Coordinates of C-alpha atoms in Angstrom, one line a residue:
M417 CA 23.2 1.6 0.8
K418 CA 22.0 -2.0 1.1
S419 CA 18.6 -2.8 -0.4
F420 CA 15.7 -3.4 2.0
A421 CA 15.5 -7.0 0.9
S422 CA 19.1 -7.8 1.6
F423 CA 18.9 -6.0 4.9
I424 CA 16.2 -8.2 6.2
K425 CA 17.8 -11.3 4.7
N426 CA 21.0 -10.6 6.6
I427 CA 19.2 -10.0 9.9
V428 CA 17.1 -13.2 9.8
P429 CA 18.9 -16.3 8.6
Y430 CA 16.8 -18.9 6.9
S431 CA 17.9 -21.5 9.5
K432 CA 15.7 -19.7 12.1
F433 CA 12.4 -21.0 10.7
K434 CA 10.8 -23.7 12.9
E435 CA 8.9 -25.4 10.2
A436 CA 8.8 -25.4 6.4
K437 CA 6.1 -23.3 4.8
I438 CA 5.6 -24.7 1.3
W439 CA 4.5 -21.5 -0.1
T440 CA 7.8 -19.7 0.4
D441 CA 9.3 -21.7 -2.5
F442 CA 7.1 -19.7 -4.8
Y443 CA 7.9 -16.2 -3.4
D444 CA 9.5 -13.8 -5.8
K445 CA 13.3 -14.0 -5.9
D446 CA 14.1 -11.2 -3.5
V447 CA 11.2 -11.7 -1.0
P448 CA 12.6 -13.3 2.2
D449 CA 10.8 -16.2 3.9
E450 CA 10.7 -14.1 7.0
I451 CA 11.6 -10.6 8.0
Y452 CA 12.9 -8.9 11.1
I453 CA 10.2 -6.8 12.8
P454 CA 11.8 -4.5 15.3
D455 CA 10.1 -3.1 18.4
M456 CA 9.1 0.2 17.1
T457 CA 6.0 2.4 16.6
I458 CA 4.5 4.2 13.6
N459 CA 6.0 7.3 15.3
D460 CA 9.5 5.8 15.0
I461 CA 9.0 5.1 11.3
W462 CA 7.8 8.6 10.7
D463 CA 10.7 10.2 12.6
A464 CA 13.2 8.1 10.7
T465 CA 11.7 9.0 7.3
V466 CA 11.5 12.7 8.1
K467 CA 15.2 12.7 9.1
K468 CA 16.2 10.8 6.0
F469 CA 14.0 12.5 3.4
P470 CA 13.2 16.0 4.8
T471 CA 12.9 17.7 1.4
N472 CA 11.1 14.9 -0.4
H473 CA 7.4 15.5 -1.1
A474 CA 5.4 13.7 1.4
L475 CA 2.2 14.4 -0.4
I476 CA 0.7 16.2 -3.4
Y477 CA -2.8 17.6 -3.1
F478 CA -4.5 19.1 -6.2
G479 CA -1.0 20.2 -7.3
K480 CA 0.2 21.5 -3.9
N481 CA 3.4 19.9 -2.7
I482 CA 4.0 19.4 1.0
S483 CA 7.5 18.2 2.1
Y484 CA 8.2 15.7 4.9
H485 CA 9.9 18.4 6.9
Y486 CA 6.9 20.8 6.6
L487 CA 4.4 18.1 7.3
D488 CA 6.4 17.1 10.4
E489 CA 6.2 20.7 11.6
L490 CA 2.4 20.7 11.2
V491 CA 2.1 17.4 13.0
K492 CA 4.2 18.6 16.0
K493 CA 2.2 21.9 16.2
F494 CA -1.2 20.1 15.9
S495 CA -0.2 17.5 18.6
S496 CA 0.6 20.5 20.9
G497 CA -2.8 21.8 20.2
L498 CA -4.4 18.5 21.0
L499 CA -2.5 18.3 24.3
A500 CA -3.4 21.9 25.2
Q501 CA -7.1 21.2 24.6
G502 CA -7.0 18.3 27.1
L503 CA -6.3 15.2 25.0
Q504 CA -4.2 12.7 26.9
R505 CA -2.4 9.4 26.2
G506 CA -4.9 6.6 25.6
D507 CA -7.8 9.0 24.8
R508 CA -9.6 8.3 21.5
V509 CA -9.8 10.7 18.6
A510 CA -12.4 10.0 16.0
I511 CA -11.1 10.9 12.5
M512 CA -14.0 11.3 10.1
L513 CA -12.2 12.7 7.1
P514 CA -11.6 11.9 3.4
N515 CA -8.0 11.7 2.0
I516 CA -7.0 15.2 2.6
P517 CA -3.8 16.6 4.3
Q518 CA -5.6 17.1 7.5
F519 CA -6.1 13.4 7.8
L520 CA -2.3 12.8 7.9
I521 CA -1.8 15.7 10.3
T522 CA -4.5 14.5 12.7
Y523 CA -3.5 10.9 12.5
L524 CA 0.2 11.4 13.0
A525 CA -0.4 14.0 15.7
A526 CA -2.7 11.7 17.7
L527 CA -0.3 8.8 17.5
R528 CA 2.6 11.1 18.5
I529 CA 1.0 11.8 21.9
G530 CA -0.1 8.2 22.5
A531 CA -3.8 8.8 21.7
V532 CA -5.8 6.3 19.8
A533 CA -7.1 7.1 16.3
V534 CA -10.7 5.9 15.7
L535 CA -11.2 5.8 11.9
I536 CA -14.8 6.7 11.0
N537 CA -16.1 6.3 7.4
P538 CA -17.4 9.8 6.2
L539 CA -20.1 7.9 4.2
L540 CA -21.8 6.6 7.3
S541 CA -25.2 7.9 8.3
G542 CA -25.6 10.0 11.4
R543 CA -27.0 7.0 13.3
E544 CA -24.2 4.7 12.3
A545 CA -21.5 7.3 13.2
F546 CA -23.2 7.9 16.5
M547 CA -22.9 4.2 17.4
Q548 CA -19.2 4.3 16.7
F549 CA -18.5 7.6 18.5
K550 CA -20.4 6.3 21.6
D551 CA -18.8 2.8 21.6
S552 CA -15.3 4.1 21.2
G553 CA -15.7 6.8 23.9
A554 CA -14.1 9.3 21.5
K555 CA -13.1 12.4 23.4
F556 CA -12.4 14.5 20.2
I557 CA -13.9 14.4 16.7
V558 CA -12.1 15.8 13.7
T559 CA -14.3 16.2 10.6
I560 CA -14.9 18.5 7.6
D561 CA -17.4 21.4 7.4
R562 CA -19.7 19.5 5.1
L563 CA -20.2 16.7 7.7
F564 CA -20.6 18.9 10.7
P565 CA -24.4 19.2 10.5
R566 CA -24.6 15.4 10.7
V567 CA -22.3 15.3 13.7
N568 CA -24.1 18.3 15.3
R569 CA -27.4 16.5 15.3
I570 CA -26.0 13.8 17.6
L571 CA -23.6 15.9 19.6
H572 CA -25.9 16.1 22.7
K573 CA -26.1 12.3 22.8
I574 CA -22.4 11.6 23.1
D575 CA -19.7 12.5 25.6
V576 CA -17.4 14.4 23.3
E577 CA -15.4 17.3 24.5
K578 CA -14.3 18.9 21.2
V579 CA -15.3 18.8 17.6
I580 CA -12.6 20.1 15.3
I581 CA -13.7 21.4 11.9
C582 CA -11.5 21.6 8.8
Y583 CA -12.0 22.4 5.1
V584 CA -11.2 20.3 2.0
E585 CA -10.0 23.4 0.3
T586 CA -7.4 24.5 2.9
Y587 CA -4.2 23.0 1.5
M588 CA -5.1 23.4 -2.2
P589 CA -3.3 26.0 -4.4
S590 CA -4.7 29.4 -3.5
F591 CA -6.6 30.0 -6.7
L592 CA -8.3 26.6 -6.6
S593 CA -9.0 27.0 -2.9
M594 CA -10.8 30.3 -3.3
A595 CA -12.8 29.1 -6.3
L596 CA -14.1 26.1 -4.4
Q597 CA -14.8 28.0 -1.2
L598 CA -17.0 30.4 -3.2
K599 CA -18.8 27.5 -4.8
N600 CA -19.1 24.9 -2.1
K601 CA -18.2 26.3 1.3
V602 CA -20.7 25.3 4.0
L603 CA -21.0 28.3 6.4
L604 CA -21.1 27.4 10.1
K605 CA -23.3 29.8 12.1
K606 CA -22.6 30.3 15.8
D607 CA -26.2 29.6 16.8
K608 CA -25.9 26.1 15.4
F609 CA -23.4 24.7 17.8
D610 CA -21.9 25.0 21.3
S611 CA -18.9 27.3 20.8
N612 CA -17.2 25.6 23.8
K613 CA -17.1 22.3 22.0
V614 CA -16.3 23.4 18.4
L615 CA -12.9 24.5 17.2
Y616 CA -11.4 25.2 13.8
F617 CA -8.5 23.1 12.7
R618 CA -6.2 26.1 12.4
Q619 CA -6.7 27.1 16.0
L620 CA -4.7 24.1 17.2
F621 CA -1.5 25.3 15.6
N622 CA -1.1 28.2 18.1
Y623 CA 0.7 26.3 20.8
V624 CA 4.3 25.5 21.8
V625 CA 5.6 22.1 20.6
P626 CA 6.1 19.9 23.7
E627 CA 8.4 17.0 24.3
K628 CA 7.0 13.9 22.6
P629 CA 5.4 11.5 25.1
H630 CA 6.8 8.0 25.2
V631 CA 4.7 5.6 23.1
K632 CA 5.4 1.8 23.3
P633 CA 5.1 -0.7 20.4
D634 CA 2.3 -2.6 22.1
D635 CA 0.2 0.5 22.7
T636 CA -3.1 0.7 20.9
A637 CA -2.7 2.8 17.8
I638 CA -6.1 2.6 16.1
L639 CA -9.7 1.3 16.4
L640 CA -11.2 0.2 13.2
Y641 CA -14.9 -0.8 13.0
T642 CA -15.8 -4.0 11.2
G643 CA -18.5 -6.5 11.0
G644 CA -15.9 -9.2 11.1
V645 CA -17.0 -12.8 11.0
T646 CA -20.3 -12.4 12.7
G647 CA -21.5 -9.2 10.9
K648 CA -22.1 -7.3 14.2
S649 CA -20.2 -4.1 14.2
K650 CA -17.2 -3.9 16.6
A651 CA -13.8 -2.3 16.6
A652 CA -10.6 -4.2 15.9
V653 CA -7.8 -3.1 18.3
L654 CA -4.6 -2.7 16.3
T655 CA -1.3 -1.8 18.1
H656 CA 1.6 0.1 16.7
Q657 CA 3.4 -3.2 16.4
N658 CA 0.6 -4.7 14.3
L659 CA 0.7 -1.8 11.9
V660 CA 4.5 -1.7 11.7
A661 CA 4.6 -5.4 11.0
N662 CA 2.1 -5.2 8.2
V663 CA 3.8 -2.3 6.5
L664 CA 7.2 -4.0 6.7
Q665 CA 5.7 -7.2 5.2
S666 CA 4.1 -5.1 2.4
R667 CA 7.4 -3.3 1.8
A668 CA 9.3 -6.7 1.5
W669 CA 6.7 -8.0 -1.0
I670 CA 7.2 -5.1 -3.5
T671 CA 10.8 -6.0 -4.4
N672 CA 11.3 -3.3 -7.0
L673 CA 10.2 -0.4 -4.7
K674 CA 12.9 2.3 -4.7
E675 CA 13.2 4.1 -1.4
G676 CA 12.5 7.8 -1.7
C677 CA 11.5 7.6 -5.3
E678 CA 8.0 6.2 -5.6
K679 CA 4.7 8.0 -6.3
I680 CA 1.8 6.2 -4.7
M681 CA -1.8 6.8 -5.7
A682 CA -3.9 7.4 -2.6
V683 CA -7.5 7.0 -3.8
L684 CA -8.3 4.2 -1.4
P685 CA -9.7 5.8 1.7
F686 CA -7.3 6.0 4.7
I687 CA -10.2 5.2 7.0
H688 CA -10.1 1.7 5.5
S689 CA -7.4 -0.6 6.8
Y690 CA -6.2 -1.4 3.3
G691 CA -5.8 2.2 2.3
L692 CA -4.1 3.0 5.6
T693 CA -1.5 0.3 5.2
A694 CA -1.0 -0.1 1.4
C695 CA -1.0 3.7 0.7
L696 CA -0.3 5.8 3.8
H697 CA 2.0 3.6 5.9
L698 CA 3.8 2.2 2.9
S699 CA 4.5 5.7 1.6
L700 CA 5.7 7.0 4.9
Q701 CA 7.9 4.0 5.6
S702 CA 9.6 4.3 2.2
G703 CA 9.9 8.0 1.9
S704 CA 7.5 8.0 -1.1
T705 CA 5.1 10.7 -2.3
L706 CA 1.4 10.2 -1.8
V707 CA -0.9 11.7 -4.4
L708 CA -4.2 12.4 -2.5
E709 CA -7.6 11.8 -4.1
P710 CA -10.4 12.7 -1.7
R711 CA -13.0 11.4 -4.1
F712 CA -12.9 8.9 -7.0
K713 CA -13.4 10.8 -10.2
I714 CA -12.1 8.8 -13.2
K715 CA -11.0 11.8 -15.3
R716 CA -9.1 13.5 -12.6
L717 CA -7.6 10.2 -11.4
L718 CA -6.2 9.4 -14.8
A719 CA -4.9 12.9 -15.3
D720 CA -3.0 12.7 -12.0
I721 CA -1.6 9.2 -12.8
K722 CA -0.1 10.7 -16.0
K723 CA 0.9 14.1 -14.6
Y724 CA 2.7 12.8 -11.5
Q725 CA 4.0 9.5 -13.0
I726 CA 2.4 7.2 -10.5
T727 CA 4.4 4.1 -9.9
I728 CA 2.5 2.2 -7.2
F729 CA -1.3 1.9 -7.2
P730 CA -3.1 0.0 -4.5
G731 CA -6.8 -0.4 -5.4
V732 CA -9.9 -2.5 -5.6
P733 CA -11.3 -4.3 -8.7
T734 CA -13.9 -1.6 -9.2
L735 CA -11.2 1.0 -9.7
F736 CA -9.2 -1.0 -12.1
A737 CA -12.3 -2.1 -14.0
A738 CA -13.4 1.6 -14.4
I739 CA -9.9 2.5 -15.8
V740 CA -9.7 -0.3 -18.4
N741 CA -13.2 0.4 -19.5
Y742 CA -12.9 4.2 -19.7
Q743 CA -13.4 5.4 -23.3
G744 CA -11.1 8.4 -22.9
L745 CA -8.1 6.4 -21.7
Q746 CA -5.0 7.4 -23.6
S747 CA -2.4 4.8 -24.5
N748 CA 0.5 6.3 -22.5
T749 CA -1.5 7.2 -19.3
L750 CA -0.5 4.2 -17.3
E751 CA 3.0 3.6 -18.5
S752 CA 4.7 4.7 -15.3
V753 CA 2.8 2.2 -13.1
H754 CA 4.9 -0.8 -12.1
S755 CA 3.1 -2.4 -9.1
C756 CA -0.6 -2.7 -8.3
I757 CA -2.2 -4.8 -5.6
S758 CA -5.9 -5.3 -5.7
G759 CA -8.0 -6.3 -2.7
G760 CA -11.5 -6.1 -1.3
S761 CA -13.1 -8.5 -3.7
P762 CA -12.0 -11.0 -6.4
L763 CA -10.1 -9.5 -9.3
P764 CA -11.6 -10.4 -12.7
L765 CA -9.0 -12.0 -15.0
F766 CA -10.0 -9.8 -17.9
V767 CA -9.3 -6.7 -15.8
K768 CA -5.9 -8.0 -14.7
R769 CA -4.8 -8.8 -18.2
K770 CA -6.1 -5.6 -19.7
F771 CA -4.6 -3.3 -17.1
E772 CA -1.2 -5.1 -17.4
E773 CA -1.4 -4.7 -21.1
L774 CA -2.1 -1.0 -20.9
S775 CA 0.5 -0.2 -18.2
G776 CA 3.3 -2.7 -18.7
G777 CA 3.3 -3.1 -15.0
K778 CA 1.9 -5.8 -12.7
L779 CA -1.6 -6.1 -11.2
V780 CA -2.0 -8.9 -8.6
E781 CA -4.7 -9.9 -6.2
G782 CA -4.2 -9.9 -2.5
Y783 CA -6.3 -10.7 0.6
G784 CA -6.7 -9.5 4.1
L785 CA -9.2 -8.4 6.8
T786 CA -9.4 -5.5 9.2
E787 CA -8.4 -7.8 12.1
A788 CA -5.1 -8.5 10.4
S789 CA -4.1 -4.8 9.7
P790 CA -5.2 -6.0 7.0
I791 CA -3.0 -7.9 4.5
T792 CA -2.2 -11.6 5.0
H793 CA -1.9 -13.0 1.4
C794 CA -0.8 -11.8 -1.9
N795 CA 0.1 -13.2 -5.3
P796 CA 3.7 -12.8 -6.4
L797 CA 4.3 -9.7 -8.5
Y798 CA 6.7 -11.5 -10.9
G799 CA 6.1 -15.2 -10.2
I800 CA 3.2 -17.5 -10.6
N801 CA -0.3 -16.0 -10.6
K802 CA -3.3 -18.3 -10.5
E803 CA -6.8 -17.5 -11.6
R804 CA -9.3 -16.7 -8.8
C805 CA -6.5 -17.1 -6.2
I806 CA -5.6 -14.8 -3.3
G807 CA -2.0 -15.9 -3.5
L808 CA 0.6 -16.9 -0.8
P809 CA 0.8 -15.9 2.9
Y810 CA 3.0 -12.9 3.6
P811 CA 6.4 -13.4 5.2
N812 CA 6.0 -14.0 9.0
T813 CA 2.4 -15.2 8.3
D814 CA 1.1 -18.6 8.8
A815 CA -2.2 -19.9 7.3
R816 CA -4.2 -23.1 7.5
I817 CA -7.6 -24.5 6.7
V818 CA -9.7 -26.1 9.5
D819 CA -12.9 -28.0 9.5
V820 CA -15.8 -25.6 10.2
Q821 CA -17.3 -27.9 12.8
T822 CA -14.5 -29.9 14.4
R823 CA -11.7 -27.3 13.9
E824 CA -9.4 -30.2 12.7
I825 CA -6.5 -29.0 10.6
L826 CA -7.1 -30.0 7.0
K827 CA -4.7 -30.9 4.2
S828 CA -4.2 -29.4 0.7
S829 CA -7.3 -29.3 -1.5
Q830 CA -9.6 -29.9 1.5
I831 CA -12.2 -27.2 2.0
G832 CA -12.8 -25.5 5.4
E833 CA -12.4 -22.2 7.1
L834 CA -9.2 -20.1 6.6
E835 CA -7.3 -19.2 9.7
V836 CA -4.2 -16.9 9.8
K837 CA -1.5 -16.1 12.4
G838 CA 1.1 -13.5 12.4
P839 CA 2.4 -10.3 14.0
Q840 CA -0.2 -8.2 12.1
V841 CA -3.1 -9.9 13.8
M842 CA -5.2 -7.7 16.2
R843 CA -5.1 -7.8 19.9
G844 CA -8.9 -8.3 20.0
Y845 CA -12.1 -6.4 19.7
W846 CA -12.6 -3.2 21.7
K847 CA -14.3 -4.0 25.0
N848 CA -15.8 -7.1 23.6
K849 CA -14.3 -10.3 24.9
N850 CA -17.3 -12.5 23.8
E851 CA -16.7 -11.6 20.2
T852 CA -13.0 -11.8 20.5
V853 CA -12.9 -15.4 21.7
K854 CA -15.1 -16.4 18.8
V855 CA -12.4 -15.6 16.3
L856 CA -9.1 -15.4 18.1
S857 CA -7.6 -18.5 19.8
R858 CA -5.3 -18.3 22.8
D859 CA -2.3 -19.2 20.7
G860 CA -3.0 -16.4 18.2
W861 CA -4.9 -18.0 15.3
L862 CA -7.5 -15.7 13.7
A863 CA -10.6 -17.4 12.2
T864 CA -11.4 -15.3 9.1
G865 CA -14.9 -16.6 8.4
D866 CA -14.0 -17.3 4.8
I867 CA -14.3 -20.8 3.3
A868 CA -11.2 -21.7 1.4
Y869 CA -8.6 -24.3 0.5
F870 CA -4.9 -24.3 -0.6
D871 CA -3.2 -26.3 -3.3
E872 CA 0.0 -28.4 -3.2
Q873 CA 2.1 -25.3 -3.9
G874 CA 0.6 -23.3 -1.0
F875 CA -1.6 -21.0 -3.0
F876 CA -4.9 -20.2 -1.3
Y877 CA -8.4 -19.8 -2.8
I878 CA -11.5 -18.3 -1.3
L879 CA -14.7 -20.1 -2.2
D880 CA -17.4 -18.5 -0.1
R881 CA -18.0 -16.3 2.9
K882 CA -19.1 -17.8 6.1
K883 CA -21.5 -15.1 7.0
D884 CA -22.7 -13.8 3.6
I885 CA -20.7 -10.6 3.7
I886 CA -21.3 -8.5 0.6
L887 CA -18.2 -7.0 -1.1
S888 CA -19.2 -4.1 -3.2
G889 CA -16.7 -1.6 -4.6
G890 CA -14.2 -2.5 -2.0
Y891 CA -16.6 -2.0 0.9
N892 CA -17.7 -4.8 3.3
I893 CA -21.5 -4.7 3.6
Y894 CA -23.3 -6.7 6.2
P895 CA -26.8 -7.9 5.1
S896 CA -28.1 -8.2 8.7
E897 CA -27.6 -4.5 9.2
I898 CA -29.6 -3.6 6.2
E899 CA -32.3 -6.2 6.9
N900 CA -32.8 -4.7 10.4
V901 CA -33.4 -1.2 8.9
L902 CA -35.9 -2.6 6.3
L903 CA -37.8 -4.4 9.0
E904 CA -38.4 -1.0 10.7
H905 CA -40.7 -0.2 7.8
P906 CA -44.3 -0.7 9.0
N907 CA -45.3 -2.6 5.8
I908 CA -42.4 -5.0 5.5
A909 CA -42.9 -8.4 7.1
E910 CA -39.6 -10.1 6.1
A911 CA -36.4 -9.0 4.4
A912 CA -33.4 -10.8 3.1
V913 CA -30.4 -9.0 1.7
C914 CA -27.9 -10.6 -0.7
G915 CA -25.0 -9.6 -2.9
I916 CA -25.7 -10.2 -6.6
P917 CA -22.6 -10.6 -8.9
D918 CA -21.8 -7.4 -10.8
D919 CA -19.1 -6.8 -13.4
F920 CA -18.3 -3.3 -12.1
Y921 CA -18.9 -3.4 -8.3
G922 CA -18.0 -7.0 -7.7
E923 CA -21.4 -7.4 -6.0
K924 CA -24.5 -5.2 -5.8
V925 CA -26.9 -5.1 -2.9
H926 CA -30.3 -6.5 -3.6
A927 CA -33.1 -6.7 -1.0
F928 CA -35.8 -9.4 -1.1
I929 CA -39.0 -8.3 0.6
I930 CA -42.2 -9.8 1.8
T931 CA -44.8 -7.1 2.5
R932 CA -47.5 -7.3 5.1
N933 CA -50.3 -6.5 2.7
G934 CA -49.0 -8.2 -0.4
L935 CA -48.6 -4.9 -2.2
N936 CA -45.4 -3.6 -3.6
I937 CA -43.9 -0.5 -2.0
D938 CA -42.5 2.2 -4.3
K939 CA -38.8 1.9 -4.8
K940 CA -38.2 5.6 -4.2
E941 CA -40.1 5.4 -0.9
L942 CA -37.8 2.5 0.3
I943 CA -34.7 4.4 -0.7
R944 CA -35.9 7.5 1.2
F945 CA -36.7 5.3 4.2
C946 CA -33.1 3.9 4.2
E947 CA -31.5 7.3 3.8
G948 CA -30.2 8.6 7.1
K949 CA -30.2 5.1 8.6
L950 CA -27.7 3.6 6.2
G951 CA -24.6 4.8 4.3
R952 CA -25.5 5.4 0.7
Y953 CA -23.3 2.5 -0.5
K954 CA -25.3 0.1 1.7
I955 CA -28.8 1.1 0.3
P956 CA -30.0 -1.7 -1.9
K957 CA -29.8 -1.1 -5.7
E958 CA -32.9 -3.3 -6.3
F959 CA -35.9 -4.4 -4.2
I960 CA -37.4 -7.7 -5.3
Y961 CA -40.8 -8.8 -4.0
K962 CA -41.5 -12.3 -2.9
T963 CA -44.5 -14.1 -1.4
A964 CA -42.2 -16.6 0.4
F965 CA -38.6 -17.2 1.0
P966 CA -36.8 -20.6 0.6
K967 CA -35.9 -21.7 4.1
N968 CA -34.2 -24.7 5.8
F969 CA -35.7 -26.8 8.5
L970 CA -34.6 -24.3 11.1
G971 CA -36.4 -21.5 9.3
K972 CA -33.2 -19.8 8.1
V973 CA -33.5 -18.1 4.7
L974 CA -31.5 -19.9 2.0
K975 CA -29.9 -16.9 0.5
R976 CA -28.0 -19.0 -2.1
E977 CA -31.4 -20.0 -3.5
L978 CA -32.5 -16.3 -3.7
N979 CA -29.2 -15.5 -5.4
K980 CA -29.5 -18.3 -7.9
N981 CA -33.0 -17.3 -8.9
S982 CA -32.0 -13.7 -9.3
R983 CA -29.0 -14.0 -11.6
V984 CA -29.5 -13.0 -15.2

C-alpha cells in the first residue's frame, strides 16, 4: 500500500502551482506543497474507515473498547431514531456534551442524515447557552443528565422539539458505571420536565435503519460559535468540504502517522474546533484509536498515556505545562508519544524543550481560528522550529500580511494583520452578512484580527491581538462580554477586562473596576454575581479597583497601560 504522502504527491504534480510559496521550501521532507482534496463529506471518510478497519478500536473510554464496526451500528441506529423523531436534513442539532461516546454517536448520526451539528460548550452558563440555542434555531438538544437542570430552566423560551438526555457512565465498564451511578447520578423526576419533549438517549436506538440521505460536500456540517475578530458571538458556518480539507491537511503534516495504528489522546473538547479536527476527525480519517477524557485530571491522563501507549497528543500549552511540572511524573510515561501539536495560545519554549526531553517525541506550535476549521499554520515536526513562531501555512493554504488601515499587501518583516485563504475557510457567519463581510473578502481572504509578520523564509509570528481576545487554558475569552456582565452590577460604574500573562494558563482574566461610591466590593460577592451569567472559566480571577482608567482622546480605555501596571 502506498503511503498517504506519496499518494497525494502523485495526484498533484508540483508544476500545478500558480505561484511560488516561499514557505514550502521549509516543509518536512514528505509534506507535499499541495494536496488533492476530493469532493467528499465527513460521512464518506467515516464509511471508508469503517470498511477498511472494522475491527480496530475506534475509541477507548475508561477501559471500555468500542470497535469501528460496533460504533457504526450505533450511529446508524441513532440516526434512524433522529429521523423517526422528526429531525430532517438541514435541521440543527445542539450537542452539549463532553468527550464521551455519545458525542461521536450523535455527531456522526446527525451528519449522516444531513443535519447540522451545533457544538455547544458544556461550561457555558444557562444564559449563554440560551443565546446559542435560540440563534441557531436548534430543533433538538443532546446533553447529559447533570446539565439538564440548566437546559430545563430555559426550555420554555426556545423553540426546541426534543431534549435527549444521556449519561456519562453508560459506556463505561459495568463495575465502574454502577459505582459512579450510585455516587453521582442526577435523578430526573417526571414533574420537572415536559415528557413530550424529553427523551433518553437509549430510546432512539429502537428504530429500523433507513437508507442514508444524500449529503453533498458543500452542505453545512457544523455551526461553531466564536467571538471572531469583533468579539461579538456568532456562529461560523463550516461545510463538510471545509472539515474534510482541514483533516487531510493535518494528515499530510504528520508524516510519520501510521494508518490504523495510532492512539490519539482526546482530552481537547470536541466542541472546540481544534479538538474536533486534530483529535476526532484525524482519528476517524486514519483509522486510529481515540482515548476519551471527558475531564482533564492530570493523574488519570498520565496513567492513560502510559497504559494505552498514546502516540499522538494534540493539546494546549496549559496541558503540556501541567504535565512537565507534575511532581509524580514517571520517566517512562511519555515514551510512546511521537507527535504533539500545541494550539490555542503561545507555547513557552521551556515547556516545548522539557516535554520533548521527557517523551523523545516532537512538540510543535500551530495556529488557527474557528473560521478556518481551524488550523492554518504549523511548525514542521522535524525541520526548523523558531521561538515564538506559529510556523508555516498548511498545504493548500495561502497567507499574507496587510496594512490594518489601507489593506495594502506588505512584505516580509512588515507588521500588519494576518489574512489567510484556503479550502478550510468558512462559508461565513450564520445569518449574519454584516459580520461576514467584515472578515471575509469576495475572493476568499479571511482577516484573522491578529497582528503579525513573516520572515524571509515564510515563518509567521503573532505579535498582538487586534481585539484584545484573552487566551486562557486554550479558551478564547472576550473581554467585552465580561465587561457587560460586570456593568449590570448596581455599584459598578466602569469595567475593563484584560488578560494578564500567566505561566500556567497563558493568560488569566483580570477585571479593573471603578465603583460608583468609591468603595471596594467584596470579591466573593462579585464572583457570585458573575455565576450563572458567565461560564466559570470566564469569571475574573482578580478584581482590581481603580479611581480612573487611562484613556485615549476618544475615551477608549488603554488596556495595554492597565496590563503594564498590573504585571508583577
